[in-house]
Amino acid sequence: MATVDRREFLKSLGLVGAGTVLTSGDAEASATATADNLTWDKAPCRYCGTGCGVEVGVADGKVQAVRGDEKSPVNRGLLCVKGYHLPGMLYGTDRLLYPLKRKADGSGFERISWDEALDLVASKYQEALDEHGPEAVGIYGSGQWTVFDGYAALKWIKGGMRSNNIDPNARLCMASAVMGFVTQFQSDEPMGCYDDFEAGDDFILWGNNMAEMHPVLFSRMLEAKRQRPTVRIIDLAVRRTPTSEYADLYVEFKPGTDLALANGILHLLVKNNKVRRSFIEENVVFRRGIEDVETIGYGCFGDQSERYTFKDAAKESSFEEFAKFLEAYTPAKVSEITGVPESQIKALAEIYGDSGRGTVSLWCMGVNQHTRGTWMNNLLNNLHLVTGKISRPGANPFSLTGQPSACGTAREVGTLSNRLPADMVVMKEEHRAKTEKIWGLPEGTIPPKPGYHAVDMFRAFTRGDLKALWVQVTNPWVTMPNLQRFQRKPGDGRFLVVSDIYPTPTTDVADLILPSAAWVEREGVFGNTERRTQQWNKMVEPPGEAREDAWQIMEVAKRMGMGKLFPWPENDWHEAMYEEYRSFTVGVGKDVASYAQLKQVPGLRWPVVDGRETRYRYAAGEDPYVTKPSGVHFYKAKGYGEKAAVWLRPYHPPAEVPDDEYPLWLTTGRVLEHWHTGSMTRRVKQLHQAVPEAYVEINRADATKLGVQRGERVRVVSRRGSVELPVRIDDRGRPPQGMVFVPFFDENRLVNVLTLDALDNISKEPDYKKCAVRVERLEASP
C-alpha cells in the first residue's frame, strides 16, 4: 500500500481548496474581473452526485469565477478538477442558441421561432395521442434534470397525456440501487450520510474507483485515515485503478462474480457466528424470489430483445433456510468462481464480522450496471443487516450516485416509468389517487400500467411503436448499450425533439432541437447522494434564446390544452411548483426542506421535520419518525411488518463471456477529467487537453502477444460492432491479463457500439461492465 498523503492525492487529481479560480476554458475572464469586484452566490456543482457546494462569482453578465464553498458540509471548500473549471462548460463556442428545425429535405437545420417550435412539438404529440393513444408518446429525461424539470415532465406526461412513458438516464446508472433499497426497506435511498467518512473504521469499495469518480469524498476518507491510522480501505475491483494505490487490501475478482464473493462472505459470517441474532430477530425478515436463470433471462436474447418485462415473485423464507442456502458458498468454491484467494475471502468476512469496528460499504456503477445488479445491492445490504452495521455513524451500506440530481429528481420526484413522487408507484391505486388529488385530476387519470423503461423505450421508438419522443439533458445516441440498433434516419415517420446546450450525436438525429439554459442560467434545485436538497438562484442570462427545460415543457402543455396543470404566474412559479411537489413528501418520512429554508443554507438532508435535518434514517435519536428509545426501526417497510428484508440471491454467470473468437473481457467507465459523454467537459480546454480522446487500456502481456505498443491504434471488436482506439499500457488503470477497459466520454469513438444490451432482471438497468471482445492490430498505412 502506498503511504497515505492527502496533499499529494489532492494535487495528483487536481483537487483545489477554497481559493478563487477565474473562468477557464473557451470563456475568458473579463479584464477587470477580480475576486473583490465579483457578485457571489451559492450553487451545487453541475457534475456528479456528490453535490459539492460552489460559490459562483459574476461580473459583466458572465460567470467569471468559482471557488469551493467553505460553508458546504459536503466539500468544505474543496473542488475537484472538473469543479475547478466549471465556468468553462457554459461558454463553449458552439452553444445552441435558437430553436432549429430539420429541413424538409433532411439536409440540415433551419432556425425557427420559439412559437413555431413549441407549436410543432404540441401538434406532433397531439397527433400521436389522437391516432395511436398514450402509449405512443414519451419523454426521456435525466438525473441532471432539476427538480422543476422533472416535476413538470412527470405532471405533463402522467397527469396530462395519461401516459407512463417517462424514464430518465438514471435508469442506466442507479436503478439497481433503487430496487435494492425498495425490495429491502420499501423506501429508496441510503440511510447513511457523508458523516460516515469521518466515523467509519473500514471502507469496503465494491467495484468503485472513488479516487477518480468521487475524489472529494475519497479525500475525506483519506483525511480520516491520516488522523486515525487504524482506518482501513479495501478495494474490490476487476482492474487496478488510482483507488487501488491507497488501499490497505486490493481484492481482484473475475468480472461478474461479485455475487458469489458476497455470498461467500455471508457464508462465513453465519458459519463463524459473526451475525447479530438479536438484531436479526428484532428487525429482519427473510425473502426469496425466482432464481432459475432460464426463466429470468438477460433481457437481450430472443423475445426479450424487444421488450423485457420479467417480474420477480417473493416468498417468505427464514434464517435457517438462509443458512442452508449459503452452505454452497464455501471459501474453496467461491475462490474457484471468483479467482479471489481463500485467505482474502476470510479476511473480508473478518472485517464485516468485527463488531468493534464500523464498516461502510461503498459502490456505484460497478455493482449497479449488472445483469443481477438488484441482487448484488441486496447482498451488500444483507451484509449490514445480518451484522447490525446499519443506520449507525460509520456503519452503513452506501450507494454513491453519478449525476447531480439522480436522487433529488429521478428518484425523489419519481421520473421513472413506474413511479410517482416520494416512493409512490403507479401500480398502487392509493398512490394514484393521492397524486390525482394533489394535481386536481379526475379519478382514474393516471394509468396503472408502468411505461417503457429506458432501453425498451428506445427499442419501441426504433421499431415505430413510440411515435413522439422528447429527450432532455442527456445524450442517448452515445450512452445506450448496443448502440448500433438505435440508429435512425430523419423522415422515418417518428418525431424526435432534443433539448440540450450543445450539439451532440443525439441532436444530430433530431427532427427539432431546442436550446436549453444551463446550471446558473436558471433557478434550480438538485438532490445529492446523501439526501441533501440544494437550491440555487439564477445568476446570469442564458445565451441567445435558450430557455430552461421546465419552461419548455409547460409551454407545450399549455398549447395542448393542459395549462391547468401549471397554474402559477408565468415569471414567478419556481417556489410554488416546489412547494406543491414538497406536499407529497411531508408526513411520510421523505420530508424535503421548505423552499424558503433552502434559499438560506447549503442544503439539508431529508427527512427535514420542524426545520431539523436527519443524518441517519431509521435510527433512534436521529430520525424523527423513529419512536423507539434505541436501535433502529424500518418504519417504511409496511409490507414486512416494519422490518427490513434479507433476500436469498444466488450467483448467476454473466450474459456473455469470452470465447475463442472474442477472448477478452471489455469493461467501460469514466475518467477523472471528463463527465459522462463529455458534451460539457470536452468543451473546457484544460480538461480536453488533459484527455483529448478515448483509449483502450490493455494488459502488458496481452499487448506483447498482439505486438502493439502504447499509442498505437487497434480495433476493438465485439459481436455488435467495432471501434478504433489508441493503446494505453500500465497507465492510471491497469487491467489484468484477459481484460481491456475503454472510457465512454468520446462521441467520436463510441464504445457502446460494442456493449451488450443485457439488463438487470428487476431494475432493467443495462450491464455496461462486461461483454466479450477481441483486439485487432491495425496494419500501418503504406
Tab-separated table of C-alpha atoms in Angstrom, residues 24 57 83 87 134 147 172 199 226 323 331 350 405 417 561 574 610 618 630 638 670 772:
chain	number	residue	atom	x	y	z
A	24	SER	CA	-11.240	28.905	-17.659
A	57	GLY	CA	-18.644	34.855	-8.994
A	83	GLY	CA	-15.419	21.744	-10.427
A	87	PRO	CA	-17.490	28.151	-15.751
A	134	PRO	CA	-50.952	7.386	-24.764
A	147	VAL	CA	-36.498	19.120	-9.538
A	172	LEU	CA	-28.761	3.373	-16.839
A	199	ALA	CA	-16.974	7.982	11.668
A	226	ARG	CA	-4.426	10.351	8.224
A	323	ALA	CA	-28.003	-20.508	6.379
A	331	PRO	CA	-14.292	-20.348	0.512
A	350	GLU	CA	-13.472	-10.912	9.491
A	405	SER	CA	-29.904	15.042	-9.133
A	417	SER	CA	-41.914	4.746	-15.781
A	561	GLY	CA	-54.887	22.468	-23.504
A	574	HIS	CA	-40.458	28.082	-9.046
A	610	ASP	CA	-39.505	21.188	12.255
A	618	TYR	CA	-34.347	4.669	10.769
A	630	SER	CA	-32.837	2.946	20.960
A	638	LYS	CA	-45.083	-1.757	5.987
A	670	ARG	CA	-15.395	7.173	-16.769
A	772	ALA	CA	-16.638	-10.269	-24.856
